[in-house]
XYZ file of C-alpha atoms in Angstrom:
617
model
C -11.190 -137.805 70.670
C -13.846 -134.535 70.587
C -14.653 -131.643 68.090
C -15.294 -128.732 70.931
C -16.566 -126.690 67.460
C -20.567 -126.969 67.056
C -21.653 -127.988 64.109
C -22.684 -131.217 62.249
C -22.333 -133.924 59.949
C -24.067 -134.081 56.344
C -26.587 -136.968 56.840
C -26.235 -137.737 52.655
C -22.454 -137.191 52.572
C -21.079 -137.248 55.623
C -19.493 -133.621 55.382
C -18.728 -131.864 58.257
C -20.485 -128.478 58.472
C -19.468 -126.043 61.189
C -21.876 -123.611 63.292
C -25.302 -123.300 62.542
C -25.693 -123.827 58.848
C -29.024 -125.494 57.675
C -27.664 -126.947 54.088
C -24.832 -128.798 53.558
C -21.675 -126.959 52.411
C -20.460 -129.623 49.742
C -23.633 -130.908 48.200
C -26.669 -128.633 49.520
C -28.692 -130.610 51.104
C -31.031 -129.381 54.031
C -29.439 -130.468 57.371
C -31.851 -132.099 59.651
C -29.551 -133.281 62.438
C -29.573 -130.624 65.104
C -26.644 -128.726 65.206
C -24.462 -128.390 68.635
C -21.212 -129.980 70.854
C -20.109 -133.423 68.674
C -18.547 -135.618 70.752
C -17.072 -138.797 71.004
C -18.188 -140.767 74.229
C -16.543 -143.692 75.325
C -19.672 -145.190 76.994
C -22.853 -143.664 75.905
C -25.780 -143.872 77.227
C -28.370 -146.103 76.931
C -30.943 -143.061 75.848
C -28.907 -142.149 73.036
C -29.441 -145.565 71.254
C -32.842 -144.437 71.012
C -31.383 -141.151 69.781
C -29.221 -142.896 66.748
C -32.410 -144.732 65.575
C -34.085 -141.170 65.141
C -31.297 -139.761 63.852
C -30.744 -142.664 61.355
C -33.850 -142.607 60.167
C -33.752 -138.560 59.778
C -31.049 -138.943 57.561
C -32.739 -141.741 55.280
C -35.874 -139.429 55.141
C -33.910 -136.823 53.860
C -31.778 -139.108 51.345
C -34.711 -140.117 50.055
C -36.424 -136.354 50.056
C -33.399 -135.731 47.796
C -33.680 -138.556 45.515
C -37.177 -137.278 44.985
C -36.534 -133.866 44.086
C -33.429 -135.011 41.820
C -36.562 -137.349 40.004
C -38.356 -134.137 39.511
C -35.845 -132.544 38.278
C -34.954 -135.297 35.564
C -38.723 -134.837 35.029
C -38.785 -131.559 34.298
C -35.724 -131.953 31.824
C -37.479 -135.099 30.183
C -40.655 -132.729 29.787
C -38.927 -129.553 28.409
C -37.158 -131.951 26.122
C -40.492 -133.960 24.684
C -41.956 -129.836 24.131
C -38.805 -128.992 22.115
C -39.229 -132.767 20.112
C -43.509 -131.519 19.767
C -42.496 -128.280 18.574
C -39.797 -129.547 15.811
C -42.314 -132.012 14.656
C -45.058 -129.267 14.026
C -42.189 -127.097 12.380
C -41.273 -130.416 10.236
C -44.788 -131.321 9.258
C -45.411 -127.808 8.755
C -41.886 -127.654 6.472
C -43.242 -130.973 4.620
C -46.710 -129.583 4.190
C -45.519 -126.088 2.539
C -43.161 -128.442 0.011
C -45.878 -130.651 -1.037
C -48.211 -127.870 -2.196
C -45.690 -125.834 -3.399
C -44.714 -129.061 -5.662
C -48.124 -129.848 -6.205
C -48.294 -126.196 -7.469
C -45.540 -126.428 -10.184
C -47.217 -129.857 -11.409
C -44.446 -131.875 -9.512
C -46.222 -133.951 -7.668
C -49.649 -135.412 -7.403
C -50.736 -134.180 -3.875
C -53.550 -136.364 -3.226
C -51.745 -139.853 -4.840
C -48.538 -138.363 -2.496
C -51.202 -138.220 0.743
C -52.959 -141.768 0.286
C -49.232 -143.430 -0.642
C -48.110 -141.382 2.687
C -50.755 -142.491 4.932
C -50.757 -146.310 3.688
C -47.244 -146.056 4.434
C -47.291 -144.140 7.510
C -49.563 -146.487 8.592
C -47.575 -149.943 7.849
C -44.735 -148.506 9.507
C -46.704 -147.266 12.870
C -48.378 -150.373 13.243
C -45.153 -152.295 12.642
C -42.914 -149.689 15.142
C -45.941 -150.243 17.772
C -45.798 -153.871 17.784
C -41.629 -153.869 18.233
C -41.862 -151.263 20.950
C -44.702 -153.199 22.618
C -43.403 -156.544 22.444
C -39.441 -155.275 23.715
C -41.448 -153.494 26.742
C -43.595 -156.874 27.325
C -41.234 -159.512 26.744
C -39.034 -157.895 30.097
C -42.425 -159.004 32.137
C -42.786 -162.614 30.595
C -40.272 -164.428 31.988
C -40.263 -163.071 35.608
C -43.627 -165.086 36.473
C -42.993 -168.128 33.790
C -43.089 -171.355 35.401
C -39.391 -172.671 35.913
C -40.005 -175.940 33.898
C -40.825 -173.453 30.734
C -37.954 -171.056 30.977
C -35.855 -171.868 28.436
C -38.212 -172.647 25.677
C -39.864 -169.283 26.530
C -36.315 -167.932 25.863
C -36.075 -169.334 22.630
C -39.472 -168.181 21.814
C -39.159 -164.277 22.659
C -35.659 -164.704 20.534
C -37.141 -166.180 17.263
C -39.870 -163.602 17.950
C -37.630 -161.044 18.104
C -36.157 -162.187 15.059
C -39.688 -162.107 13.386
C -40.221 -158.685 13.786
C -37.068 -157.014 12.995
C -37.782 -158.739 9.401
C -41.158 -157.111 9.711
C -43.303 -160.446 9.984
C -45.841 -159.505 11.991
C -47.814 -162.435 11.703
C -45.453 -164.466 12.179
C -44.187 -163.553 14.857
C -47.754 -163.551 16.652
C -48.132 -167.179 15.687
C -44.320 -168.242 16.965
C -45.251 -166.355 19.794
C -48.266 -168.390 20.414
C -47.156 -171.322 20.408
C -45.654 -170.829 23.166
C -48.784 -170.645 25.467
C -49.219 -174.091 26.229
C -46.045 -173.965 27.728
C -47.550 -171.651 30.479
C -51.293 -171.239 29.800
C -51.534 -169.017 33.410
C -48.734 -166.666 32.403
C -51.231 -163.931 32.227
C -48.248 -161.111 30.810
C -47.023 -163.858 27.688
C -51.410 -164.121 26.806
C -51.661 -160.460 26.430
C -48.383 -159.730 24.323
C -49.650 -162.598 22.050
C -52.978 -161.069 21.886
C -51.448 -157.806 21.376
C -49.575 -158.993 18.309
C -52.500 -160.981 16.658
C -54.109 -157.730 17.101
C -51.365 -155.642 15.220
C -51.598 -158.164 12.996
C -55.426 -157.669 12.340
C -56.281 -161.044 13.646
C -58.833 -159.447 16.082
C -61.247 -163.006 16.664
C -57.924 -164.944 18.143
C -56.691 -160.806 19.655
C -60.180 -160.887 21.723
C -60.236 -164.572 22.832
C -56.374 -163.675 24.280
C -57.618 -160.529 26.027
C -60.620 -161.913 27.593
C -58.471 -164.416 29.086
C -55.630 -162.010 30.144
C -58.630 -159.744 32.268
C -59.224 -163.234 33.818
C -56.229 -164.383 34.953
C -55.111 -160.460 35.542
C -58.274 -158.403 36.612
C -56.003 -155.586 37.359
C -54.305 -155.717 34.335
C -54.819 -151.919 32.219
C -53.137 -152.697 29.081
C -55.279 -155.925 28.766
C -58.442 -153.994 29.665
C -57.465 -151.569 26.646
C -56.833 -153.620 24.151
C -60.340 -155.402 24.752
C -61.864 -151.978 24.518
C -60.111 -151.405 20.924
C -61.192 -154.821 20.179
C -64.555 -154.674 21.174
C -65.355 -150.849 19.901
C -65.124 -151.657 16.525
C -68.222 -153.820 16.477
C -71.471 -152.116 16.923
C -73.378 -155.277 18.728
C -70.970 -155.621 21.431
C -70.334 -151.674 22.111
C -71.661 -152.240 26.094
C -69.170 -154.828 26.409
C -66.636 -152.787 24.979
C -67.870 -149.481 27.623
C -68.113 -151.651 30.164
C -64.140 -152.518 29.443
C -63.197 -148.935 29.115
C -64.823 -148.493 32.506
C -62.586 -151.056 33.622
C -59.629 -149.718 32.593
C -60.542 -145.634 33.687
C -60.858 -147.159 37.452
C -57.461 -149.240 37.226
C -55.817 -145.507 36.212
C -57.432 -142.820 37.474
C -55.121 -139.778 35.904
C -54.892 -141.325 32.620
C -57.150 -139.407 29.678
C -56.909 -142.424 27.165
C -59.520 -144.405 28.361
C -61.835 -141.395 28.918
C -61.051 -140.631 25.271
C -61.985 -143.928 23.999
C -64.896 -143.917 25.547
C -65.908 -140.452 24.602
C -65.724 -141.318 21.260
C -67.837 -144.575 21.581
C -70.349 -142.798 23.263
C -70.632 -140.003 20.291
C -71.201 -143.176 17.855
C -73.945 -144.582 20.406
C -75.729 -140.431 20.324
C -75.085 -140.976 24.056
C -74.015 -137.048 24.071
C -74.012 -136.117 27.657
C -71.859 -138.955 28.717
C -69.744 -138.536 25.599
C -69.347 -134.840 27.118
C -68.564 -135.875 30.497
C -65.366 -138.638 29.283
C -64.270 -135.572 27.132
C -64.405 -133.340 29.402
C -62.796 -135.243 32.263
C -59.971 -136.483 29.099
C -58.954 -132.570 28.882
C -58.812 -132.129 32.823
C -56.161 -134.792 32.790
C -54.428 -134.301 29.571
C -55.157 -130.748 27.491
C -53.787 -131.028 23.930
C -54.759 -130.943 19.905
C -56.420 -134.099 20.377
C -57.911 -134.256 23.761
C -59.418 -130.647 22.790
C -60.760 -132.067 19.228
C -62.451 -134.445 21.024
C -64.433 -132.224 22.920
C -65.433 -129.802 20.094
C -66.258 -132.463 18.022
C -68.857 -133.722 21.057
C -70.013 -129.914 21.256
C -70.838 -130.019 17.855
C -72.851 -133.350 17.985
C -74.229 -131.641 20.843
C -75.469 -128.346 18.503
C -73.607 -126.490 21.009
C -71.121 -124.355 18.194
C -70.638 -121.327 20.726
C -68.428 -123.860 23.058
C -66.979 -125.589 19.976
C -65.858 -122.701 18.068
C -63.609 -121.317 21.050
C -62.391 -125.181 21.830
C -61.361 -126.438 18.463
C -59.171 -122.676 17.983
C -57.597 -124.082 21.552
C -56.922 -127.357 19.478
C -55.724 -125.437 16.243
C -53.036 -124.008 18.509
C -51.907 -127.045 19.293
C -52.358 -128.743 16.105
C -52.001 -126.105 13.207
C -53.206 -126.286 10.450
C -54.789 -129.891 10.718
C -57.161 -131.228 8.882
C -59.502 -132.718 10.922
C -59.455 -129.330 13.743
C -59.775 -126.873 10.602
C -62.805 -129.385 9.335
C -64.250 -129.532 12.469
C -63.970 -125.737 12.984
C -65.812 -124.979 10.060
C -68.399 -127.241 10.765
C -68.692 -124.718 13.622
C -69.159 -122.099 11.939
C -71.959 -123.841 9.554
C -73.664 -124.405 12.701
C -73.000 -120.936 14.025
C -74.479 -119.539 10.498
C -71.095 -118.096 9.747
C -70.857 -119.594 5.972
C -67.984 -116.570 5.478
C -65.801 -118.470 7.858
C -66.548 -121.877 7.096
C -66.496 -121.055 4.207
C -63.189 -119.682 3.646
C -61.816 -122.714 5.700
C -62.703 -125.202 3.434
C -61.472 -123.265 0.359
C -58.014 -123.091 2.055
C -58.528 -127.177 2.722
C -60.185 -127.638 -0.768
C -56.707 -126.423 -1.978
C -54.633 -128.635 -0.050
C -57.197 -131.787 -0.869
C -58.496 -131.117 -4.123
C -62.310 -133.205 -4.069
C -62.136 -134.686 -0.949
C -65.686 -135.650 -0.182
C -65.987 -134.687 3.142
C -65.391 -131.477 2.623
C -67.269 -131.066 -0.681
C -70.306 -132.139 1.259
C -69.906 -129.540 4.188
C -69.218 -127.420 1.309
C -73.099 -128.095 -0.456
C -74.500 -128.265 2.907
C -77.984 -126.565 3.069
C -78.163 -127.431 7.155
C -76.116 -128.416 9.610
C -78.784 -131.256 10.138
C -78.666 -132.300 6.614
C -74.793 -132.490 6.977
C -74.679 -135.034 9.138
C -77.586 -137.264 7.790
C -75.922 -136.826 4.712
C -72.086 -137.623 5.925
C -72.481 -140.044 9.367
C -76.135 -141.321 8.886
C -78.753 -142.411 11.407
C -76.941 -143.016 14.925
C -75.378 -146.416 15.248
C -74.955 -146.632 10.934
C -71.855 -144.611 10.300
C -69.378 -147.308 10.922
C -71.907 -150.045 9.018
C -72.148 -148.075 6.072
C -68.722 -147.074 6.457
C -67.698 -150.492 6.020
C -70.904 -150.892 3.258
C -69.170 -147.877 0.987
C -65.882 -149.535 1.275
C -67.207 -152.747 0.066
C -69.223 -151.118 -3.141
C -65.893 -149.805 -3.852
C -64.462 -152.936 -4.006
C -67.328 -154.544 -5.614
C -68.022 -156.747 -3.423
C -71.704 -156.333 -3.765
C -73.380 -158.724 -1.948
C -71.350 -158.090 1.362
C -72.445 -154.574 0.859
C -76.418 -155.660 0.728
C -75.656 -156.851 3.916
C -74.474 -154.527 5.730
C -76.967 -151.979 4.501
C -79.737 -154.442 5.197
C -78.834 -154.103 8.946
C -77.784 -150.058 8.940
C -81.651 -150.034 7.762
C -83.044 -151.304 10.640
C -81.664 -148.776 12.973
C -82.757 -146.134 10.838
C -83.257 -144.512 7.220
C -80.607 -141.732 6.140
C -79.765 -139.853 3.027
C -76.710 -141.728 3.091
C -77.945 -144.950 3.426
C -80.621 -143.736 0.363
C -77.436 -143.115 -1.532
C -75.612 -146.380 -0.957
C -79.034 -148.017 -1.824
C -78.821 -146.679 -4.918
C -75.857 -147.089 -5.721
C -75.412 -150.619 -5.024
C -79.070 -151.513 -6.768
C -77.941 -149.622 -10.250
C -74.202 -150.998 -10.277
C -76.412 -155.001 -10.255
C -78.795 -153.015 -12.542
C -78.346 -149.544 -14.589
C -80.936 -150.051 -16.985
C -83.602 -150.666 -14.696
C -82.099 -148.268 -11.932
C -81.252 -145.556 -14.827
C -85.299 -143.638 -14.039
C -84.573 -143.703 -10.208
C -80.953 -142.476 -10.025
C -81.947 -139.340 -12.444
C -85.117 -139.090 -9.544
C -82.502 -139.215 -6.562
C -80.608 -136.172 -8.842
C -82.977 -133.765 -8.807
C -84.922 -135.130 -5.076
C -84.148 -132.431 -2.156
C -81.605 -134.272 -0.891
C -77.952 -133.133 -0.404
C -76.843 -131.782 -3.549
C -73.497 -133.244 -3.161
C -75.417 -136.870 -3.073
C -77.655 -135.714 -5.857
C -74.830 -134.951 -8.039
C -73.257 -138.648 -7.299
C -75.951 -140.160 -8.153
C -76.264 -137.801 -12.035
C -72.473 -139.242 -12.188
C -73.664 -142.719 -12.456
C -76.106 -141.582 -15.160
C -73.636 -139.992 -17.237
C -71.069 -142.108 -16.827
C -73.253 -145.282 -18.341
C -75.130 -143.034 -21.040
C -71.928 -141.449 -22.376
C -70.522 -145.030 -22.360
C -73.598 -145.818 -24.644
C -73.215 -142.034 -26.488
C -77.185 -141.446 -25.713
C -76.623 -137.724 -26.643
C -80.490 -136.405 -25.881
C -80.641 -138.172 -22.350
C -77.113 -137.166 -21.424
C -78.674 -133.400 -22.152
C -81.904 -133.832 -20.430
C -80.272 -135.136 -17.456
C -77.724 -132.443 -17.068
C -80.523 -129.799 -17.735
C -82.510 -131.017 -15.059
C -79.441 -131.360 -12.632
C -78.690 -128.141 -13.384
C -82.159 -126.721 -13.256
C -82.294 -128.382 -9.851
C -78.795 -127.788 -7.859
C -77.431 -124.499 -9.977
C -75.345 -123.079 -7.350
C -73.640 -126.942 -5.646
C -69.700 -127.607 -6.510
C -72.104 -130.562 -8.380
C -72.982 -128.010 -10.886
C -69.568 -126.856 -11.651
C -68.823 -130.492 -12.116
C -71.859 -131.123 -13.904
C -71.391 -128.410 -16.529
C -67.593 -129.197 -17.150
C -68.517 -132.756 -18.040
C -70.690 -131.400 -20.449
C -68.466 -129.496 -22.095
C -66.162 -131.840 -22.036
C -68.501 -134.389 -23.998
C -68.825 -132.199 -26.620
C -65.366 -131.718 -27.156
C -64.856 -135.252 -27.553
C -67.808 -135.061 -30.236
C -67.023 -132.556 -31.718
C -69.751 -130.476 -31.143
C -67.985 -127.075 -29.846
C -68.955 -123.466 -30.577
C -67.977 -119.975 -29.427
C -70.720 -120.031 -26.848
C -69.292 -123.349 -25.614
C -65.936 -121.684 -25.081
C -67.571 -118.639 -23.278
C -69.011 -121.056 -20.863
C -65.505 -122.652 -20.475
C -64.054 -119.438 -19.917
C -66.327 -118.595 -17.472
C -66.166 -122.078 -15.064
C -62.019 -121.210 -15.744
C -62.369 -117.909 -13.939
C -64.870 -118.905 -10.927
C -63.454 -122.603 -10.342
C -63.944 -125.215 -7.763
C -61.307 -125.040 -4.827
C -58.491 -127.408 -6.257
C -59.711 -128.172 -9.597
C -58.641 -125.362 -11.625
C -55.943 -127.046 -13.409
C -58.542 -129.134 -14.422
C -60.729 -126.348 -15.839
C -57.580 -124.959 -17.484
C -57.015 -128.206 -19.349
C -60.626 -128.129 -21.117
C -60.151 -124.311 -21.697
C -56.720 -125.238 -23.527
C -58.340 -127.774 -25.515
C -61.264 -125.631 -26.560
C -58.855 -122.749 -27.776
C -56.890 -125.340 -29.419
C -60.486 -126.618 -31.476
C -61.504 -123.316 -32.045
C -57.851 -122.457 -33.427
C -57.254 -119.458 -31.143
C -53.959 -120.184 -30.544
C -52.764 -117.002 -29.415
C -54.981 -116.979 -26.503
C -53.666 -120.611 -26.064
C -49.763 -119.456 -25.262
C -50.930 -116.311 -23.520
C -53.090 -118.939 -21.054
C -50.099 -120.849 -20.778
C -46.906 -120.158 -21.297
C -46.564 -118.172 -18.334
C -47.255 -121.506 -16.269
C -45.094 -124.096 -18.059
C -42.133 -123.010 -16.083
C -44.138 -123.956 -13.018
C -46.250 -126.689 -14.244
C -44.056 -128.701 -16.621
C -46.850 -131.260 -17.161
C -47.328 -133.274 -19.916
C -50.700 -131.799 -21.055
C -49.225 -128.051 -20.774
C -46.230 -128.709 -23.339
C -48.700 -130.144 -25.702
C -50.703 -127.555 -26.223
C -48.556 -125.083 -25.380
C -46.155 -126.687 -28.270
C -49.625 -127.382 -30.668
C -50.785 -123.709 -30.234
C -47.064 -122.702 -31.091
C -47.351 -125.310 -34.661
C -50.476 -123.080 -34.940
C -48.601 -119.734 -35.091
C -46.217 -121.070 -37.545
C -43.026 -121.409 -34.857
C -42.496 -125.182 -36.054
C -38.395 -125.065 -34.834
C -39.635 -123.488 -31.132
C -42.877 -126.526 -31.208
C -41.140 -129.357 -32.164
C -38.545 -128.797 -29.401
C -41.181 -128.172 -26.671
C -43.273 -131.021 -27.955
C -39.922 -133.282 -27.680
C -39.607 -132.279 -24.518
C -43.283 -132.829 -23.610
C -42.915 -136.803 -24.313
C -40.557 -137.055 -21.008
C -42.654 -135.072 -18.876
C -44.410 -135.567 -15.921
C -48.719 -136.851 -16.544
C -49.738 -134.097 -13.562
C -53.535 -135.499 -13.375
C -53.951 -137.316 -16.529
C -54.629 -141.329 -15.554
C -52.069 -143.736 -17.606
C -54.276 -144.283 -20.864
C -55.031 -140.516 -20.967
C -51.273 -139.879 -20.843
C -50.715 -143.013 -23.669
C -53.220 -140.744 -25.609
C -51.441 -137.626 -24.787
C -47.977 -138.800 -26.037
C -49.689 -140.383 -29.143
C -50.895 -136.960 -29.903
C -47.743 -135.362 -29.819
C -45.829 -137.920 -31.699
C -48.295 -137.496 -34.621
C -48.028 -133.696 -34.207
C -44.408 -134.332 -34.179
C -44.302 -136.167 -37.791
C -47.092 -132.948 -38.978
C -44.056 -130.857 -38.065
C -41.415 -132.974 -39.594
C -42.787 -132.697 -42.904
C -42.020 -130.108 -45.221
C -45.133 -127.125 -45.292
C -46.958 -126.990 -47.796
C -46.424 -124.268 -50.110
C-alpha cells in the first residue's frame, strides 16, 4: 500500500500531517522528519536501516525536547504559584501585625507578652514541622541502600519513628531512630537523618558525632555537610572547622545561596569583612530576596560602608516590609550616614510596635556608630559568649556566667562586657558593688548601659527606702545623661517613689505632666498611669476624667476604670463610680504584673465599700 500525498508522520503521536507543515496538526510539536513521498516498500534497502536509526532517534530527541519544555512550563506555574503564596503571607503578616497594635492600642492585648508567647511558639512548631518534613523526605532514601539482612527491622524502625513524631516526641523519636544504627552502621543516609533529629532535638554533641561520620562514609553528601556547618558555627573555638564545612558544601552545589549565607554570617562574627562581603555578595547573585539582601547590608554596615547599605536594605524592605530586623538595620544606616532624622523616626515607629526593646533603645542613646556596636555586639569574637553570659545572669546562674565572661575577656575588653561585669559582681555583692555601679552611671559610657547600671542602684536602695542616696544618685544620673530615654526613665521612677511615700507636690505633678506630653516611644500608657495617680493624690479629679474618659472606651484596662471610677467618687457621681468600679474588677491588667493587679482590685473593693456607705452629712 502507498500515500502518493507528501507529508509526514508526528514523531510524538504518530499523526499524519500532510504537505509541508513544520508542527504537528494534533498536538504541536515541531516536525523533524523531513517531509516528502511516504511509501511503503516491500523490500527496502539496506541504506535505509541506517536511515530508521536516524530517524528513530530524531523522534526521541524531540520527545524528550518536549518533555523538557512541558517541565518548564510546570516550572513556571509552580513559581508564579509560590509568588502568589509569598505575597498572601506578607498581606497576612501584614493583616496580623495591624490587629495586634490596633489591640494593643485599645489595652486588649499585651503586645510584647503576645510577641515572646508567638515566637516561643512559632518556634516549637517550626522546629517540630522541620523535623517531620525532613525525616518523611529522608526515610524514602534509607532503605534503598540498607543491607538486605536489616530490612525489615529498619521498617519497623522508620514506622515507630513515624509514630514518634506525629505525637510530637522529638526525642524520642531520635533515640528509636538510633537504635537502629547498629543494624547498618555504613548506611550513610539512616546516620544523617538520626543526626538530623538529635539535632532538632538540641542534642548537638551526639548531632555532630553523626554528621562527622555521615561526611565520611558520604563525602559528597550536601545535607550532611550543612548540618555540620550549623553544628559547628555555634561554637566559637571550632568556627574554621565549621568554614571549612561550609566550603564543603558551596563546592558540592554551586547555584545554591545557603551555604554562601551561612558562611557570610560566620565570617561577620570572625570581623573577617571582606570575605563576609564576597559570600554575601555571591548569596544575592544566586538568590536576591529580603534575606539574602539583609545579609549584605548588614555586612556593609560592619563594613562602615552606609552609602551601599542604605540603598540595599530599602531593596530588602521591599521584599520584607515592614520587618524588624531590615527597618533596624536601616536605621543603623542612617546613624552611620549622620541622618539621626531618619533613624530616628524609624525607631520611633519600631519603639511603638516594641515598646523597650533594648536593641533599639540602645541605637536610640547612641552617641557613635562605634560606640553602638561596642556597646550592643562587643569586641569581635564576644557577641555570641556574652550572649550566652547575659542569658545566664538572667537566669541566675552566676557562676556559669563568670565563665563565660572570663573567656569573652581575653579576646578583648568592651562596654558590654564592662556592663555584664558589673552586673554579675553586684548581683554576688550590692553592698560592696553599690560605689562602682553609681561610677559606671555617670562614666562616658553608653548612656543606655549607664542607666542599667543606676537601675540596679535604685532598685536595692528603694528596697532598703535609703531616701537621700536614692536622690543623689538620680541627681547625678540626671546631671550626667539629661537628654538619654535613661533619663525619662530615670525621672519617672522618681516620681513614682514619691508617690508611694507620699511625698507629692504641685511641682511634682508639673514634672509628670511634662514627661506625659514628651514620652518615650511605647511607654506612654505608662506615663499616663503615674499622671492619673498624681491627679488622683492631689484631688484634681476633674482633670482626672478629662485625661481619661475619652480613652476607656479604647483602653478598658483595669487601672483606667479605677481611677477613672475614683476621680468620678471624687466629683460626687457615687451611682455612675460604683458601676464603673464594678466593672473595673473583671477587666483586663493591660501592663500591671499579677500582684500590682491583686493591689489594684483591693483598691477598688475598698473604694467600693467607701461608696456603699451612706455620706456623711
Amino acid at each position: 500500500m502507498a500515500n502518493d500525498l507528501p507529508g509526514s508522520y508526528c514523531q510524538n503521536c504518530l499523526t499524519w500531517n500532510p504537505g509541508d507543515r513544520e508542527t504537528c496538526v494534533k498536538c504541536g510539536t515541531r516536525l523533524l522528519i523531513l517531509a516528502g513521498d511516504q511509501t511503503w516498500e516491500d523490500e527496502p534497502e539496506e541504506a535505509e536501516g541506517g536511515e530508521d536509526l536516524e530517524e528513530h532517534l530524531l523522534e526521541r530527541i524531540t520527545g524528550l525536547e518536549e518533555t523538557l519544555r512541558r517541565v518548564e512550563t510546570y516550572l513556571e506555574t509552580v513559581s508564579d504559584q509560590l509568588g502568589k503564596l509569598e505575597r498572601s503571607e506578607v498581606m497576612l503578616r501584614n493583616g496580623l501585625m495591624a490587629l495586634v497594635q490596633e489591640m494593643e492600642q485599645k489595652r486588649q492585648l499585651d503586645a510584647h507578652a503576645f510577641s515572646e508567647r508567638w515566637e516561643h511558639l512559632v518556634e516549637e512548631n517550626l522546629n517540630l514541622i522541620s523535623a517531620r518534613e525532613l525525616f518523611t523526605r529522608y526515610r524514602a532514601r534509607i532503605l534503598p541502600i540498607a543491607r538486605p539482612k536489616s530490612m525489615s527491622q529498619l521498617k519497623r524502625a522508620l514506622l515507630e519513628t513515624t509514630a514518634l513524631l506525629e505525637s510530637a516526641d522529638l526525642p524520642g523519636a531520635a533515640q528509636r531512630l538510633g537504635q537502629a544504627l547498629p543494624l547498618d552502621p555504613k548506611n550513610y543516609e539512616l546516620i544523617f537523618t538520626v543526626a538530623s533529629l538529635h539535632e532538632a532535638a538540641q542534642n548537638f554533641e551526639e548531632a555532630e558525632s553523626l554528621a562527622r561520620k555521615a561526611v565520611g562514609l558520604s563525602p559528597r553528601h550536601f545535607e550532611a555537610w550543612m548540618l555540620l556547618a550549623k553544628l559547628l558555627q555555634e561554637l566559637p573555638e571550632r568556627a574554621d572547622q565549621a568554614i571549612e564545612a561550609m566550603h564543603q558544601a558551596a563546592d558540592l552545589r554551586p547555584d545554591d545561596p545557603e551555604p554562601r549565607m551561612m558562611l557570610a554570617e560566620l565570617l561577620l562574627e570572625q570581623e573577617d569583612l571582606q570575605g563576609a562581603l564576597e559570600a554575601a555578595q555571591e548569596a544575592v547573585a544566586r538568590r536576591k530576596d529580603g534575606e539574602t539582601l539583609l545579609l549584605l547590608g548588614q555586612v556593609h554596615l560592619a563594613r562602615g560602608e552606609s552609602a551601599l547599605a542604605v540603598p540595599v536594605l530599602k531593596d530588602a524592605s521591599a521584599y520584607l516590609p515592614g520587618d524588624l530586623h531590615v527597618r533596624e538595620a536601616l536605621a543603623e544606616a542612617y546613624l552611620l550616614q549622620d541622618e539621626r532624622p531618619k533613624a530616628f523616626a524609624i525607631l520611633h515607629e519600631l519603639l511603638l510596635q516594641n515598646p523597650g526593646d533594648p536593641q533599639l533603645l540602645l541605637m536610640l542613646d547612641a552617641e557613635t556608630h562605634s560606640q553602638l556596636r561596642e556597646a550592643r555586639d562587643g569586641k569581635p569574637g564576644t557577641q555570641t559568649l556574652l550572649d550566652e553570659a547575659e542569658t545566664l545572669l538572667d537566669e541566675d546562674q552566676l557562676e556559669s556566667a563568670a565563665l563565660l565572661l572570663k573567656r569573652a575577656r581575653r579576646k578583648g575588653r568592651s562596654q558590654r562586657l564592662e556592663w555584664l561585669e558589673l552586673r554579675l559582681a553586684f548581683l554576688r555583692q550590692p553592698e560592696k558593688t553599690l560605689k562602682a555601679a553609681l561610677d559606671f552611671a555617670c562614666s562616658d559610657r553608653h548612656p543606655r548601659l549607664c542607666f542599667l547600671a543606676l537601675r540596679l542602684v535604685l532598685e536595692h536602695l528603694m528596697a532598703q527606702k535609703r531616701e537621700p542616696e536614692i536622690a543623689r544618685a538620680l541627681d547625678a544620673f540626671l546631671t550626667r545623661h539629661p537628654k538619654s530615654s535613661g533619663a525619662w526613665e530615670a525621672a519617672l521612677m522618681r516620681l513614682a517613689y514619691r508617690l508611694m511615700n507620699g511625698q507629692v507636690t504641685e511641682q511634682d505633678l508639673v514634672e509628670v505632666r511634662r514627661l506625659h506630653a514628651h514620652p518615650l516611644p511605647g511607654l506612654e500608657p505608662r506615663a499616663r498611669t503615674l499622671l492619673g495617680q498624681y491627679l488622683l493624690a492631689l484631688k484634681h479629679h476633674q482633670d482626672v476624667l478629662d485625661l481619661l474618659d475619652p480613652l476607656l472606651e479604647k483602653e478598658p484596662t483595669l487601672i483606667n476604670h479605677f481611677q477613672l471610677g475614683a476621680a468620678l467618687a471624687g466629683l460626687g457621681e457615687r451611682e455612675e463610680a460604683r458601676t464603673l468600679l464594678k466593672t473595673g474588677l473583671e477587666a483586663d491588667p493591660g501592663d500591671l504584673n499579677e500582684s500590682q493587679a491583686k493591689g489594684v482590685r483591693s483598691q477598688i473593693r475598698g473604694l467600693m465599700k467607701e461608696l456603699d456607705e451612706p455620706p456623711q452629712p
